[in-house]
Amino acid sequence: VSFKTQVAGTHVHRHIVLLVRSKESGEFGALGISRRDELAFKELEHPSITSVLTSFKQAYETWWHAILKVRLGLPVDHDPLSLAPICWRHCCVNVAGKTWEEACKGFEEQSSRSKRLYEKWKMDGERFK
């Protein structure tokens, strides 16, 4: 997941975190690098992508960041010998000018189709957009 944020209407920042999902529970969490704990790590306790992204939104707002854009990639193959390409940016949701609820619909749509889209991505590689 990548976030594009803006502070005080002037400075634009970009952030990247790895969204993870537990195979056992299906819950989401995230790993990232930040000086702020709440912007770098989310426990595997979120029932949906929307939940974990909302948690990030609240954390960014704590530090006066407004989210402008969120990009979601597709799942990654867990086989360490896999040669399948990685799709880092499959879905881009422009948050600016929308309510957070409207943006969440895009996240959930992406989440519901991610396995099928990932299988297509593995077969077609970067030709599939």
mmCIF file of C-alpha atoms in Angstrom:
data_model
loop_
_atom_site.group_PDB
_atom_site.id
_atom_site.type_symbol
_atom_site.label_atom_id
_atom_site.label_comp_id
_atom_site.label_asym_id
_atom_site.label_seq_id
_atom_site.Cartn_x
_atom_site.Cartn_y
_atom_site.Cartn_z
ATOM 1 C CA VAL A 1 0.000 0.000 0.000
ATOM 2 C CA SER A 2 1.286 3.457 -0.753
ATOM 3 C CA PHE A 3 -0.143 6.688 0.567
ATOM 4 C CA LYS A 4 0.266 10.176 -0.823
ATOM 5 C CA THR A 5 -0.375 12.734 1.902
ATOM 6 C CA GLN A 6 -0.196 16.489 2.287
ATOM 7 C CA VAL A 7 0.610 18.542 5.361
ATOM 8 C CA ALA A 8 -0.970 21.966 5.821
ATOM 9 C CA GLY A 9 -1.873 22.152 2.132
ATOM 10 C CA THR A 10 1.773 22.519 1.064
ATOM 11 C CA HIS A 11 4.215 19.659 1.608
ATOM 12 C CA VAL A 12 3.445 16.380 -0.168
ATOM 13 C CA HIS A 13 4.770 13.127 1.281
ATOM 14 C CA ARG A 14 4.734 9.518 0.092
ATOM 15 C CA HIS A 15 4.603 6.521 2.399
ATOM 16 C CA ILE A 16 4.805 2.779 1.737
ATOM 17 C CA VAL A 17 3.680 -0.060 4.000
ATOM 18 C CA LEU A 18 3.359 -3.781 3.444
ATOM 19 C CA LEU A 19 -0.195 -4.922 4.069
ATOM 20 C CA VAL A 20 -0.298 -8.476 5.441
ATOM 21 C CA ARG A 21 -3.176 -10.892 5.940
ATOM 22 C CA SER A 22 -3.204 -13.854 8.303
ATOM 23 C CA LYS A 23 -4.035 -17.129 6.565
ATOM 24 C CA GLU A 24 -5.530 -18.510 9.768
ATOM 25 C CA SER A 25 -7.751 -15.633 10.907
ATOM 26 C CA GLY A 26 -8.061 -13.605 7.689
ATOM 27 C CA GLU A 27 -7.256 -10.457 9.659
ATOM 28 C CA PHE A 28 -5.099 -7.669 8.262
ATOM 29 C CA GLY A 29 -2.107 -5.808 9.643
ATOM 30 C CA ALA A 30 0.795 -3.797 8.219
ATOM 31 C CA LEU A 31 4.558 -3.355 8.406
ATOM 32 C CA GLY A 32 6.394 -0.206 7.446
ATOM 33 C CA ILE A 33 9.211 2.126 8.334
ATOM 34 C CA SER A 34 8.456 5.387 10.102
ATOM 35 C CA ARG A 35 9.675 7.437 13.020
ATOM 36 C CA ARG A 36 6.108 7.219 14.322
ATOM 37 C CA ASP A 37 5.041 3.787 15.590
ATOM 38 C CA GLU A 38 1.416 4.322 14.597
ATOM 39 C CA LEU A 39 2.504 4.998 10.992
ATOM 40 C CA ALA A 40 4.805 1.983 10.756
ATOM 41 C CA PHE A 41 3.028 -0.985 12.293
ATOM 42 C CA LYS A 42 -0.516 -2.303 12.607
ATOM 43 C CA GLU A 43 -1.288 -5.501 14.517
ATOM 44 C CA LEU A 44 -2.987 -8.416 12.738
ATOM 45 C CA GLU A 45 -6.328 -7.459 14.247
ATOM 46 C CA HIS A 46 -8.184 -5.647 11.474
ATOM 47 C CA PRO A 47 -11.081 -7.571 9.896
ATOM 48 C CA SER A 48 -10.826 -5.795 6.517
ATOM 49 C CA ILE A 49 -8.594 -3.672 4.327
ATOM 50 C CA THR A 50 -10.864 -0.728 5.083
ATOM 51 C CA SER A 51 -10.295 -1.183 8.803
ATOM 52 C CA VAL A 52 -6.498 -1.129 8.587
ATOM 53 C CA LEU A 53 -6.503 1.776 6.101
ATOM 54 C CA THR A 54 -8.870 3.732 8.358
ATOM 55 C CA SER A 55 -6.440 3.135 11.208
ATOM 56 C CA PHE A 56 -3.667 4.646 9.063
ATOM 57 C CA LYS A 57 -5.907 7.568 8.117
ATOM 58 C CA GLN A 58 -6.489 8.353 11.791
ATOM 59 C CA ALA A 59 -2.764 8.052 12.522
ATOM 60 C CA TYR A 60 -1.857 10.400 9.630
ATOM 61 C CA GLU A 61 -4.427 12.924 10.825
ATOM 62 C CA THR A 62 -2.784 12.860 14.259
ATOM 63 C CA TRP A 63 0.313 14.260 12.522
ATOM 64 C CA TRP A 64 -1.680 16.758 10.403
ATOM 65 C CA HIS A 65 -1.453 14.756 7.175
ATOM 66 C CA ALA A 66 -4.420 14.604 4.798
ATOM 67 C CA ILE A 67 -4.505 11.528 2.552
ATOM 68 C CA LEU A 68 -4.701 12.479 -1.122
ATOM 69 C CA LYS A 69 -4.264 9.081 -2.782
ATOM 70 C CA VAL A 70 -4.027 5.403 -1.822
ATOM 71 C CA ARG A 71 -2.549 2.759 -4.104
ATOM 72 C CA LEU A 72 -3.032 -0.945 -3.562
ATOM 73 C CA GLY A 73 -1.049 -3.725 -5.140
ATOM 74 C CA LEU A 74 -2.043 -7.327 -5.702
ATOM 75 C CA PRO A 75 -1.195 -10.242 -3.402
ATOM 76 C CA VAL A 76 2.331 -11.639 -3.610
ATOM 77 C CA ASP A 77 3.187 -15.281 -4.232
ATOM 78 C CA HIS A 78 4.539 -16.915 -1.069
ATOM 79 C CA ASP A 79 6.772 -19.318 -2.999
ATOM 80 C CA PRO A 80 10.343 -17.998 -2.566
ATOM 81 C CA LEU A 81 11.307 -19.551 -5.930
ATOM 82 C CA SER A 82 8.407 -17.993 -7.806
ATOM 83 C CA LEU A 83 9.283 -15.946 -10.869
ATOM 84 C CA ALA A 84 5.847 -14.356 -11.006
ATOM 85 C CA PRO A 85 6.003 -10.573 -11.355
ATOM 86 C CA ILE A 86 4.883 -8.397 -8.461
ATOM 87 C CA CYS A 87 2.157 -5.879 -9.101
ATOM 88 C CA TRP A 88 2.868 -3.025 -6.707
ATOM 89 C CA ARG A 89 0.233 -0.596 -7.985
ATOM 90 C CA HIS A 90 -2.952 -2.129 -9.299
ATOM 91 C CA CYS A 91 -5.634 0.094 -7.822
ATOM 92 C CA CYS A 92 -5.383 3.824 -7.273
ATOM 93 C CA VAL A 93 -8.052 5.572 -5.230
ATOM 94 C CA ASN A 94 -7.997 9.368 -5.265
ATOM 95 C CA VAL A 95 -9.206 10.293 -1.802
ATOM 96 C CA ALA A 96 -9.042 14.063 -2.270
ATOM 97 C CA GLY A 97 -12.496 15.383 -3.043
ATOM 98 C CA LYS A 98 -14.248 12.214 -1.802
ATOM 99 C CA THR A 99 -15.610 11.183 1.524
ATOM 100 C CA TRP A 100 -13.629 8.456 3.272
ATOM 101 C CA GLU A 101 -16.663 6.156 2.928
ATOM 102 C CA GLU A 102 -16.597 6.588 -0.865
ATOM 103 C CA ALA A 103 -12.885 5.785 -0.938
ATOM 104 C CA CYS A 104 -13.466 2.698 1.227
ATOM 105 C CA LYS A 105 -15.811 1.271 -1.407
ATOM 106 C CA GLY A 106 -12.861 1.215 -3.823
ATOM 107 C CA PHE A 107 -10.636 -0.523 -1.254
ATOM 108 C CA GLU A 108 -13.243 -3.196 -0.549
ATOM 109 C CA GLU A 109 -13.898 -3.761 -4.246
ATOM 110 C CA GLN A 110 -10.180 -4.298 -4.797
ATOM 111 C CA SER A 111 -9.992 -6.632 -1.821
ATOM 112 C CA SER A 112 -12.898 -8.777 -2.993
ATOM 113 C CA ARG A 113 -11.333 -9.238 -6.442
ATOM 114 C CA SER A 114 -7.666 -9.452 -5.414
ATOM 115 C CA LYS A 115 -7.233 -13.246 -5.598
ATOM 116 C CA ARG A 116 -8.806 -13.459 -9.050
ATOM 117 C CA LEU A 117 -6.830 -10.448 -10.283
ATOM 118 C CA TYR A 118 -3.625 -11.920 -8.859
ATOM 119 C CA GLU A 119 -4.144 -15.180 -10.777
ATOM 120 C CA LYS A 120 -4.696 -13.164 -13.953
ATOM 121 C CA TRP A 121 -1.590 -11.088 -13.207
ATOM 122 C CA LYS A 122 0.520 -14.243 -12.778
ATOM 123 C CA MET A 123 -0.621 -15.548 -16.161
ATOM 124 C CA ASP A 124 -0.313 -12.291 -18.095
ATOM 125 C CA GLY A 125 2.397 -10.447 -16.200
ATOM 126 C CA GLU A 126 2.747 -6.744 -16.817
ATOM 127 C CA ARG A 127 0.579 -6.815 -19.939
ATOM 128 C CA PHE A 128 -2.465 -6.961 -17.621
ATOM 129 C CA LYS A 129 -3.374 -3.571 -16.291
#
